Coordinates of C-alpha atoms and ligand atoms in Angstrom, one line a residue:
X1 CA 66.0 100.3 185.5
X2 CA 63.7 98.1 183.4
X3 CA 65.4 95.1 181.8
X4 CA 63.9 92.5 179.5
X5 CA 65.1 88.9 179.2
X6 CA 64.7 87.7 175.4
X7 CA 65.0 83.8 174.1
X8 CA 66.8 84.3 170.8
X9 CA 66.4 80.7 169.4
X10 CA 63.4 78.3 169.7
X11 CA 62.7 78.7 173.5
X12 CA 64.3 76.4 176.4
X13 CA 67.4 78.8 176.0
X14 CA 67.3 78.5 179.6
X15 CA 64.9 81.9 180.9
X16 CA 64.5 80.7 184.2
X17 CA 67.6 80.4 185.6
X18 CA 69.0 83.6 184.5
X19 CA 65.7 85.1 185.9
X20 CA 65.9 83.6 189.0
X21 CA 69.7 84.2 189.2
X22 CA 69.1 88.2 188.2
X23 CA 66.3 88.5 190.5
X24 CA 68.7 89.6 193.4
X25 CA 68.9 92.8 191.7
X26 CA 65.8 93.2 191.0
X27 CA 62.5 94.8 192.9
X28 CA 59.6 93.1 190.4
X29 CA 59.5 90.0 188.0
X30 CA 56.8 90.4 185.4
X31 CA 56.2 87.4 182.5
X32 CA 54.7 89.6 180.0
X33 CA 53.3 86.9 176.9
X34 CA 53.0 83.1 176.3
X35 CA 51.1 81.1 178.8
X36 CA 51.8 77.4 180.5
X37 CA 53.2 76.6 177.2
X38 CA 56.1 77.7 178.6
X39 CA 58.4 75.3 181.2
X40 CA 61.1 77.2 183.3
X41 CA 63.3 75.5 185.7
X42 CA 65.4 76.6 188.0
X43 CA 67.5 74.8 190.4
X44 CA 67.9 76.3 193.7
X45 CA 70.2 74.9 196.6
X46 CA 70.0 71.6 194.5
X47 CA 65.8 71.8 194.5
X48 CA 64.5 71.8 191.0
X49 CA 61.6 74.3 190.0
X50 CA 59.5 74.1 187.0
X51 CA 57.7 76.8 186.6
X52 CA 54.8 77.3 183.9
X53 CA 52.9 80.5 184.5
X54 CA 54.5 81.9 187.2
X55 CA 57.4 84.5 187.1
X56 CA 61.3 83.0 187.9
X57 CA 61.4 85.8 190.5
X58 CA 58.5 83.5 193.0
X59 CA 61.4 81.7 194.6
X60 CA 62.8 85.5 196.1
X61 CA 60.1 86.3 198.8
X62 CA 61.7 90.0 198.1
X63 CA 60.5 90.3 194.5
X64 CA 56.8 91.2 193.3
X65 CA 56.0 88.9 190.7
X66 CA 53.5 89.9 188.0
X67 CA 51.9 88.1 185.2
X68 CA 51.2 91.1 182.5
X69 CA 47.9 91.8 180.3
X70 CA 49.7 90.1 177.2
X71 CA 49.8 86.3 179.1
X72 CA 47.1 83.8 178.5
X73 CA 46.5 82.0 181.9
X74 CA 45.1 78.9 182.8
X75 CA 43.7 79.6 186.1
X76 CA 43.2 76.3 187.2
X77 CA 46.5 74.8 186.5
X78 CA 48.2 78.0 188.5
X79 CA 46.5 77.4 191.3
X80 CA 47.6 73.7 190.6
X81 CA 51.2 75.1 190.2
X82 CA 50.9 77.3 193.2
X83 CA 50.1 74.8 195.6
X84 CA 53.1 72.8 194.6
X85 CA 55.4 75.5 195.3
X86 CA 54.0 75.6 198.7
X87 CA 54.3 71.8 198.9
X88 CA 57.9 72.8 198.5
X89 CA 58.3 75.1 201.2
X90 CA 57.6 78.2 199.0
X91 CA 54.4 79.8 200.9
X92 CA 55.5 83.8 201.1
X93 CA 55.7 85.1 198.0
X94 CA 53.9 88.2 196.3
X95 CA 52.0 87.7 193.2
X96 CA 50.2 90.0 191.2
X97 CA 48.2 88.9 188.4
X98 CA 46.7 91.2 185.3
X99 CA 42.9 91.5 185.0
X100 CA 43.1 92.2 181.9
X101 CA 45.2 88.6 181.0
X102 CA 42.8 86.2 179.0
X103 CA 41.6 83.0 180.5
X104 CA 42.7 79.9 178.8
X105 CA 39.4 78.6 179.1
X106 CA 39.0 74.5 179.1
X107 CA 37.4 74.3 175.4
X108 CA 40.7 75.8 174.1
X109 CA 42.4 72.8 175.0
X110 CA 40.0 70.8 173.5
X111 CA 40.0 73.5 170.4
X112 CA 44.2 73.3 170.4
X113 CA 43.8 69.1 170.1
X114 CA 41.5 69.0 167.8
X115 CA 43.2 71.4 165.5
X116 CA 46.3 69.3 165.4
X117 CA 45.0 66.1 164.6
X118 CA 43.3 68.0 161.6
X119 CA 46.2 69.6 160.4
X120 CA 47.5 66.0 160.2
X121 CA 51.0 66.2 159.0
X122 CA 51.0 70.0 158.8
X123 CA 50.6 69.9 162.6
X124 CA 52.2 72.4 164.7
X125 CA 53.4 70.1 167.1
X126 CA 51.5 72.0 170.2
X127 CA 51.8 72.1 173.7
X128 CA 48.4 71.6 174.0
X129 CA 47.5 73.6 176.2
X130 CA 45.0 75.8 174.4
X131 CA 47.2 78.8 173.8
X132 CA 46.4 79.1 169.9
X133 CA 42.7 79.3 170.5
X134 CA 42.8 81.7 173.7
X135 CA 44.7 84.1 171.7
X136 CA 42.7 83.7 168.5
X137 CA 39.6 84.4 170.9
X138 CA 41.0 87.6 172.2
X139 CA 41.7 88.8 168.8
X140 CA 37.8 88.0 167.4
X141 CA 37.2 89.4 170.9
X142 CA 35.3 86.1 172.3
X143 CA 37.1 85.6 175.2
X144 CA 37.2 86.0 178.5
X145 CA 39.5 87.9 181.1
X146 CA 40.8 87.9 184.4
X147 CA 39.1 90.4 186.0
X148 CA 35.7 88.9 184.6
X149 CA 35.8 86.5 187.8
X150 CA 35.4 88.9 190.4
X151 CA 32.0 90.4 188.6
X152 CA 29.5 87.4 188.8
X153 CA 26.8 89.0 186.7
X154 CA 29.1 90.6 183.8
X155 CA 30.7 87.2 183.6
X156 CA 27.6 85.5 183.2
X157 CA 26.5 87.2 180.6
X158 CA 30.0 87.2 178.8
X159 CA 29.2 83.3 179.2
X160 CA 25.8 84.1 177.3
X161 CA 26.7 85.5 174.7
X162 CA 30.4 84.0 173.5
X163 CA 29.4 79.9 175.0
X164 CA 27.0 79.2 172.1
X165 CA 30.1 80.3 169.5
X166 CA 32.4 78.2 171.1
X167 CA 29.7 75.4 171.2
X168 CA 29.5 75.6 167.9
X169 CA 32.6 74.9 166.7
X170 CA 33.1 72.4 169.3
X171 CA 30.0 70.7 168.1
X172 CA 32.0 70.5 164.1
X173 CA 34.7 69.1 165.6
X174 CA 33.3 66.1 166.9
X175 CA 33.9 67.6 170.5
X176 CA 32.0 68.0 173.8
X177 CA 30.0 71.1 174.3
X178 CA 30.1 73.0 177.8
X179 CA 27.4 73.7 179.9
X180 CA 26.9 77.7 180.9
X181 CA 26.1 77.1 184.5
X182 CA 28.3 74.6 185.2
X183 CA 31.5 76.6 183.9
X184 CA 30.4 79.4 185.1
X185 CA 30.6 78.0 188.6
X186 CA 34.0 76.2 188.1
X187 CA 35.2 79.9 187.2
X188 CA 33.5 81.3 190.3
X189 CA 34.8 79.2 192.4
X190 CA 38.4 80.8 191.9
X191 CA 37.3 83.8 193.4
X192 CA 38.0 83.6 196.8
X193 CA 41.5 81.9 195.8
X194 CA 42.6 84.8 193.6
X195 CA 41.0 87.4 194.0
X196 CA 43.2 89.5 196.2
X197 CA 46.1 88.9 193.6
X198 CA 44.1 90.5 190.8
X199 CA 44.8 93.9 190.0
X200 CA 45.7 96.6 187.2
X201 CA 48.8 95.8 186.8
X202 CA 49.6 98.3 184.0
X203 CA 49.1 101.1 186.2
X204 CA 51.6 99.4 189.4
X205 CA 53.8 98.8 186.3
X206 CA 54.0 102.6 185.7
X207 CA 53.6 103.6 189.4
X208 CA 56.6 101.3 190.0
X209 CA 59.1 102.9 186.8
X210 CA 58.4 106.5 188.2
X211 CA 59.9 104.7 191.7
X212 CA 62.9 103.6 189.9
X213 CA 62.2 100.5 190.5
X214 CA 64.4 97.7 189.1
X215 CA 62.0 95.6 186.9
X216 CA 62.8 92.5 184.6
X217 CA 60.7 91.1 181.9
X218 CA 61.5 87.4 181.8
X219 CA 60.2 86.8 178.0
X220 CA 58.9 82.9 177.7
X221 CA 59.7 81.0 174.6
X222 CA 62.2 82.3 172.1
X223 CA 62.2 84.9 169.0
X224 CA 62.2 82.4 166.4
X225 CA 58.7 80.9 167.7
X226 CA 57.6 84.6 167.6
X227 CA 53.9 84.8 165.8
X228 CA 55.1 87.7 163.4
X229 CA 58.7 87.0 162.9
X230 CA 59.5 83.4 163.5
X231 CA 58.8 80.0 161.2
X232 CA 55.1 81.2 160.6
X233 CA 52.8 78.7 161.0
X234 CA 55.6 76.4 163.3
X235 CA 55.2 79.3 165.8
X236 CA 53.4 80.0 169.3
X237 CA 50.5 82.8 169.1
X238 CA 52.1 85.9 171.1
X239 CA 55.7 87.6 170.6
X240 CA 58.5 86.3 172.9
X241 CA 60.2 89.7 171.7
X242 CA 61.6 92.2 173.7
X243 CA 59.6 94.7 171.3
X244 CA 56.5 93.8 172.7
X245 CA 57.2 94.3 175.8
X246 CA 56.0 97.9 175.8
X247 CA 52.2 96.8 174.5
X248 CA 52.0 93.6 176.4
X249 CA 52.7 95.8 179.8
X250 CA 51.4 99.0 178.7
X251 CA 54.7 100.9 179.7
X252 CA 55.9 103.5 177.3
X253 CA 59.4 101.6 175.1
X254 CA 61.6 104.6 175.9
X255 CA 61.6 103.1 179.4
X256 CA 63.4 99.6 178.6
X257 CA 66.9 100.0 179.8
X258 CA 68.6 97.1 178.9
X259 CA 67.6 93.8 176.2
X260 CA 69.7 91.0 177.9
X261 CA 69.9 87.9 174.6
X262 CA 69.4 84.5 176.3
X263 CA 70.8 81.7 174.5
X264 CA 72.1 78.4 174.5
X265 CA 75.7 77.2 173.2
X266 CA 73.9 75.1 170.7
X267 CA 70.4 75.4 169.3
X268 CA 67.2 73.1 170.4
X269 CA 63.3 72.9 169.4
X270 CA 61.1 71.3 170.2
X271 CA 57.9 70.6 167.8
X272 CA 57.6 70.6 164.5
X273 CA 59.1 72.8 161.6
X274 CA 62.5 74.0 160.0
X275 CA 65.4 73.5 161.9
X276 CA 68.5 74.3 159.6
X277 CA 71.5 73.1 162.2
X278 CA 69.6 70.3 163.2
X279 CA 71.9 67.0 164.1
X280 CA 70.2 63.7 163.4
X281 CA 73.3 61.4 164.6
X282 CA 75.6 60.3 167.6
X283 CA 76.6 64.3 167.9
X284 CA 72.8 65.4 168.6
X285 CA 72.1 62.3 170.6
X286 CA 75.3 62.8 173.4
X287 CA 74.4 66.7 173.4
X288 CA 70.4 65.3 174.4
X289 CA 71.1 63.1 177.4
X290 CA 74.5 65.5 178.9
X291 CA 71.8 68.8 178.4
X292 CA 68.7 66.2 179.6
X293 CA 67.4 67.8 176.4
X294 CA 63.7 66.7 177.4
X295 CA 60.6 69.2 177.8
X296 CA 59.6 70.8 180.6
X297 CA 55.9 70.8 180.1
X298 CA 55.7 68.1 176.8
X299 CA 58.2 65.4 177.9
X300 CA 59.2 65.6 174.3
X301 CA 62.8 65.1 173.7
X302 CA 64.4 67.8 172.3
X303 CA 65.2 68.3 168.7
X304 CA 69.1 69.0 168.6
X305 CA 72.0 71.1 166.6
X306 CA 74.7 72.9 166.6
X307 CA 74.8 76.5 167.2
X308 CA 72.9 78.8 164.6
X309 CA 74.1 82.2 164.9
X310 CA 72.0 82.8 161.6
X311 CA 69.0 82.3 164.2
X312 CA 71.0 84.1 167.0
X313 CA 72.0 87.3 165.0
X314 CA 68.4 87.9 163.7
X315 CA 66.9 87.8 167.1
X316 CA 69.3 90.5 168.0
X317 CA 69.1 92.8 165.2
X318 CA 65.3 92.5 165.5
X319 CA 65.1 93.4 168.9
X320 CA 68.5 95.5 169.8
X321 CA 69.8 92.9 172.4
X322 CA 72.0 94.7 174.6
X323 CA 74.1 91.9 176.2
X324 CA 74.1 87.9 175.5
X325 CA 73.4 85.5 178.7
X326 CA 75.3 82.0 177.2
X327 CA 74.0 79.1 178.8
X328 CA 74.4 75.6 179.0
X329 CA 77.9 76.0 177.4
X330 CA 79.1 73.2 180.4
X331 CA 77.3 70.7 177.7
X332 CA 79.2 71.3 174.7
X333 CA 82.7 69.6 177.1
X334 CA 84.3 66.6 174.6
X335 CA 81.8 67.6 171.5
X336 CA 83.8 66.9 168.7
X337 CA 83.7 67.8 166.2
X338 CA 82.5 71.1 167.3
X339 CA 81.3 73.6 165.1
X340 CA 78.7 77.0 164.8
X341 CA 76.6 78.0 161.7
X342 CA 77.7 81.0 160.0
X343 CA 75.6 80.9 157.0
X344 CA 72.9 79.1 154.8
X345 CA 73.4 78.0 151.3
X346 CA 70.1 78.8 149.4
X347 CA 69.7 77.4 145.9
X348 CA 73.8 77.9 145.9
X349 CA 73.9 81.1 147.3
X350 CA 75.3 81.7 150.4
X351 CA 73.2 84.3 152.5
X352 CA 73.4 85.2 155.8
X353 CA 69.5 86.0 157.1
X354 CA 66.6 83.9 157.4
X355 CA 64.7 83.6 154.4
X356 CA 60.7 84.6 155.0
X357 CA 59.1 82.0 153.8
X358 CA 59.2 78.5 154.8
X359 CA 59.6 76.8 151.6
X360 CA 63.0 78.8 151.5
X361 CA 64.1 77.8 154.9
X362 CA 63.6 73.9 154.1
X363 CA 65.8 74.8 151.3
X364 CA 68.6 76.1 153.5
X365 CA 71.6 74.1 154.2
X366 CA 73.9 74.8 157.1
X367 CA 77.9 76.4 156.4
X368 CA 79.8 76.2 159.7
X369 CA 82.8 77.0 160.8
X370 CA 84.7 74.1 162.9
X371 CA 86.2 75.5 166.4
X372 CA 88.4 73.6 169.0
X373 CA 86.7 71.4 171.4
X374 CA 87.8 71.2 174.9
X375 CA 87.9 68.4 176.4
X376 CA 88.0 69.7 180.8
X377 CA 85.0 69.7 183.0
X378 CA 83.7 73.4 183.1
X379 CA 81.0 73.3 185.6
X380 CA 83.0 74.5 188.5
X381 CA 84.5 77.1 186.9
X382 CA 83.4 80.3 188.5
X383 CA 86.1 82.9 186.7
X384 CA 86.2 83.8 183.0
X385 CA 90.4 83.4 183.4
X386 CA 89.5 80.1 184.5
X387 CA 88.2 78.6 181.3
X388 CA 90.0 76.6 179.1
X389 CA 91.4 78.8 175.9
X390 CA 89.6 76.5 173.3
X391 CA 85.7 77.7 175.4
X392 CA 87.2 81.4 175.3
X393 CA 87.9 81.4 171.4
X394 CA 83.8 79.7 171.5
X395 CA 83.2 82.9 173.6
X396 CA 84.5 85.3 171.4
X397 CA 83.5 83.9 168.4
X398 CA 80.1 84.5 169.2
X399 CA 80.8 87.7 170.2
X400 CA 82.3 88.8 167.2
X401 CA 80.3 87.2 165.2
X402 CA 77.1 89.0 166.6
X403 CA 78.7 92.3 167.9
X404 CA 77.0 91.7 171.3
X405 CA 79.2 91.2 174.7
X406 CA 78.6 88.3 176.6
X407 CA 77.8 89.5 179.6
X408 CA 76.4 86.0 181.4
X409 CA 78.0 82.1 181.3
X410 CA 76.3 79.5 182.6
X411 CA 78.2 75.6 183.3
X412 CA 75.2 74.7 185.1
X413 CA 71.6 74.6 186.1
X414 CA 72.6 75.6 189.4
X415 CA 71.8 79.2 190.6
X416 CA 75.6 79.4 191.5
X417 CA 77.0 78.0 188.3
X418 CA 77.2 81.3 186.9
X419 CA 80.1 83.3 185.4
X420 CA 79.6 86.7 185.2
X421 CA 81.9 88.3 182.8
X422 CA 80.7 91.9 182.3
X423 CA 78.4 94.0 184.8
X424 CA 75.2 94.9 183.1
X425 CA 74.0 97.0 185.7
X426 CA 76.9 99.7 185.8
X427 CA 78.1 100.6 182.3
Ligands
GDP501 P1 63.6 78.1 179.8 O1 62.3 77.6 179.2 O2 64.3 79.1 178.9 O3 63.5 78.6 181.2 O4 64.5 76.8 179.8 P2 64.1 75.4 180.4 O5 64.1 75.5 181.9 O6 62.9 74.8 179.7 O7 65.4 74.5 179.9 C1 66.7 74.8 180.3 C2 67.2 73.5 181.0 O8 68.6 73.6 181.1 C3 66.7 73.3 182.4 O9 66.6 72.0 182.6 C4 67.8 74.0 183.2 O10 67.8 73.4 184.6 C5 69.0 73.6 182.5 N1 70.1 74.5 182.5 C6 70.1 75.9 182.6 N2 71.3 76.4 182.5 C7 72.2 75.3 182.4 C8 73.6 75.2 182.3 O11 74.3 76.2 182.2 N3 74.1 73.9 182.2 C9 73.3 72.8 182.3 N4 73.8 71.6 182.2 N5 71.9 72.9 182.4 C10 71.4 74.2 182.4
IMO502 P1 59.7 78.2 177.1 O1 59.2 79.5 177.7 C1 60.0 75.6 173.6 C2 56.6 75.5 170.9 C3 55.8 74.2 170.9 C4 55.3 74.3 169.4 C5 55.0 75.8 169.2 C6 53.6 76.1 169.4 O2 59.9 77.1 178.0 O3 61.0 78.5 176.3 P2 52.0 76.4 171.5 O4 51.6 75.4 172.6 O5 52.7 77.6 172.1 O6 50.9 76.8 170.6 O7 53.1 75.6 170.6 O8 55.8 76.5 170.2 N1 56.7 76.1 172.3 C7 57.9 76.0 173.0 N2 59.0 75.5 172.7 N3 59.9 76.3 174.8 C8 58.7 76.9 175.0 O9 58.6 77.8 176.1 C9 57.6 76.8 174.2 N4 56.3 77.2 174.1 C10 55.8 76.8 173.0 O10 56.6 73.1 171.1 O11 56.4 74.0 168.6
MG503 MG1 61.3 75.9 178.8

């Protein structure tokens, strides 16, 4: 069966737990978009991962991991990231990585800072780590894959022909230019490191559904930073969708089983742009330090609100979530008041989507609905029954609110602290 893991709010929804709790069941991991913009942790035994490009499923020395054609990687910062998972003990574990993936190349960071500090105040607020200008490269098809590495002479001339472009617009803004021989050698040199994880992984993708292998897609960042459907331009540059799962890992769509919804109790983004349930008070401030609402890769604390199931509901109708993983609910304990967004009021109309253009969406004020607060610790909890009535009614609110089961509950970062309330892989 072929699942795919979606983030249904801004990223940070909490991917890599989930993943690395779900990989048990699974046979293959694959990230399939996004690059080290994206920070996953997972905490395993009480030892913290944070993962950037590399699939939740490394941990499990059973699973295949696989970073798909539609990522942007960074070679030199996974080989960074590698070695610290084998500073951690982590040393046998199967990686796979697509040749046809496009390098983050070291002018794209340069490319991603500079383009901020131009935008000014219209800046995107950036990870900075080049993913903007790798994926605009591959779509003016100037840049530079995976595979490329292992064929010395294709990649020099590659390097010919797209390194006086990119020095170019280095050179207008105001940054360093590269010299050919001397990336060409830095990109050479990872060779011998990577080659034997470099393969076609589109074809052990559909080698491995004709095995009925179980295969998750652990999406990175969430559907509202999607570059077609989200708060365009205050967006990454791939689709965190479940839709795109099909083109970014060449498998036919008929052959996703299951769209498993991640999201958090409340809503967080970091970066800029609209943000309609955001809490700017003592409310947002407690939720930040009890969720260490802090980013993984950034630092940058974490923009906070209340639950947007405006945001929540479009993700699923976009991309026909099956089932809803609800994480970090553990946090919400003694938030009072407590309450969800229903609704937006838009020039005094009440509407229930997300407006498409951004102008409209600064316009939009938040309707909630107040629910009871609970005030018991619920990060032990290991039973629905168990749950305090006031988290239940939370529960099923969302639920009916979205027409999606909760299938996942999560009090914890632990691997263990993990409800499971409906099982997704017999129905
Ligand atoms: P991802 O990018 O979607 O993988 O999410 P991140 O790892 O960036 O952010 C989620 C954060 O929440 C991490 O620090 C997790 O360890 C933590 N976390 C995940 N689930 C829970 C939970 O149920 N409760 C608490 N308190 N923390 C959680
Ligand atoms: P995970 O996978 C949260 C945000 C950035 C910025 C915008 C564009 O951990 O959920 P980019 O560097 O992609 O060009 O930045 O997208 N962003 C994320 N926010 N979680 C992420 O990933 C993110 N990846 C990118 O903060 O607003
Ligand atoms: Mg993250």
């Amino acid at each position: 069966m072929v699942f795919v893991l979606e983030g249904l709010q801004w990223g940070d929804e909490g991917k890599g737990k989930i993943t690395d709790y779900l990989a048990s069941h699974m046979d293959i991991v694959c990230r399939h978009q996004g690059g080290n913009n994206a920070g996953h942790s997972l905490v395993v035994n009480g030892v913290r991962y944070a993962l950037k490009s590399l699939p939740s499923g490394i941990i499990n020395p059973k699973i295949t991991n696989i970073i798909a054609n539609g990522c942007v990687i960074n070679l030199f910062s996974l080989i960074e990231e590698i070695n610290t998972l084998k500073e951690k003990g982590i040393t046998n574990f199967n990686l796979y990585i697509s040749s046809r993936a496009h390098i983050i190349m070291p002018y794209h960071l340069d490319l991603d800072g500079a383009y901020e500090e131009l935008l000014k105040n219209g800046k995107i607020g950036t990870t900075k780590k080049g993913i903007g200008p790798c994926y605009s490269d591959r779509s003016s098809r100037l840049g530079i894959r995976v595979g490329d590495i292992l064929e010395p002479e294709y990649l020099r001339k590659r390097l010919e022909e797209v390194l006086p472009i990119k020095n170019l617009t280095l050179r207008m803004v105001n940054k360093k230019e590269y010299d050919l021989e001397d990336l060409f050698n830095k990109l050479i040199s990872l060779k011998p490191i990577l080659e034997d994880h470099i393969i076609d992984t589109s074809r052990f993708l559909r080698e491995a559904i004709k095995e009925n292998k179980n295969i998750l897609f652990e999406g990175a960042q969430g559907a509202m930073l999607c570059l077609d459907n989200g708060t365009y331009p205050y967006v990454t540059s791939s689709s965190p969708l479940a839709n795109s799962v099909s083109i970014n890992a060449s498998i036919p769509p008929q052959t996703i089983s299951k769209v498993v919804g991640i999201m958090k109790a409340y809503t967080t983004r970091v970066g800029e742009g609209p943000f309609v349930s955001e809490l700017d008070n003592e409310i947002g401030n407690t939720i930040r330090e009890v969720g260490h609402e802090y980013g993984t890769v950034t630092k940058r604390p974490r923009r906070v609100g209340y639950l947007d199931l405006v945001v929540v509901k479009n993700a699923i109708e976009m991309s026909g979530v099956n089932y809803l993983s609800l994480m970090l609910l553990d946090v919400l304990t003694n938030i009072t008041p407590l309450k969800i967004c229903t609704h937006y009021e838009l020039d005094g109309k009440i509407i229930d989507y997300i407006p498409s253009t951004i102008s409209e969406l600064n316009r939009c004020k938040p309707i909630y609905k107040e629910m009871k607060a609970w005030k018991e610790d619920i990060s032990k909890v290991r039973n629905y029954n168990d749950l305090p009535t006031e988290t239940k009614e939370y529960i099923k609110f969302i639920e009916d609110f979205t027409n999606c089961k909760v299938a996942f509950i999560s009090v914890g970062p632990d691997r263990d602290a993990t409800i499971i309330k409906e099982d997704i892989f017999n129905d």
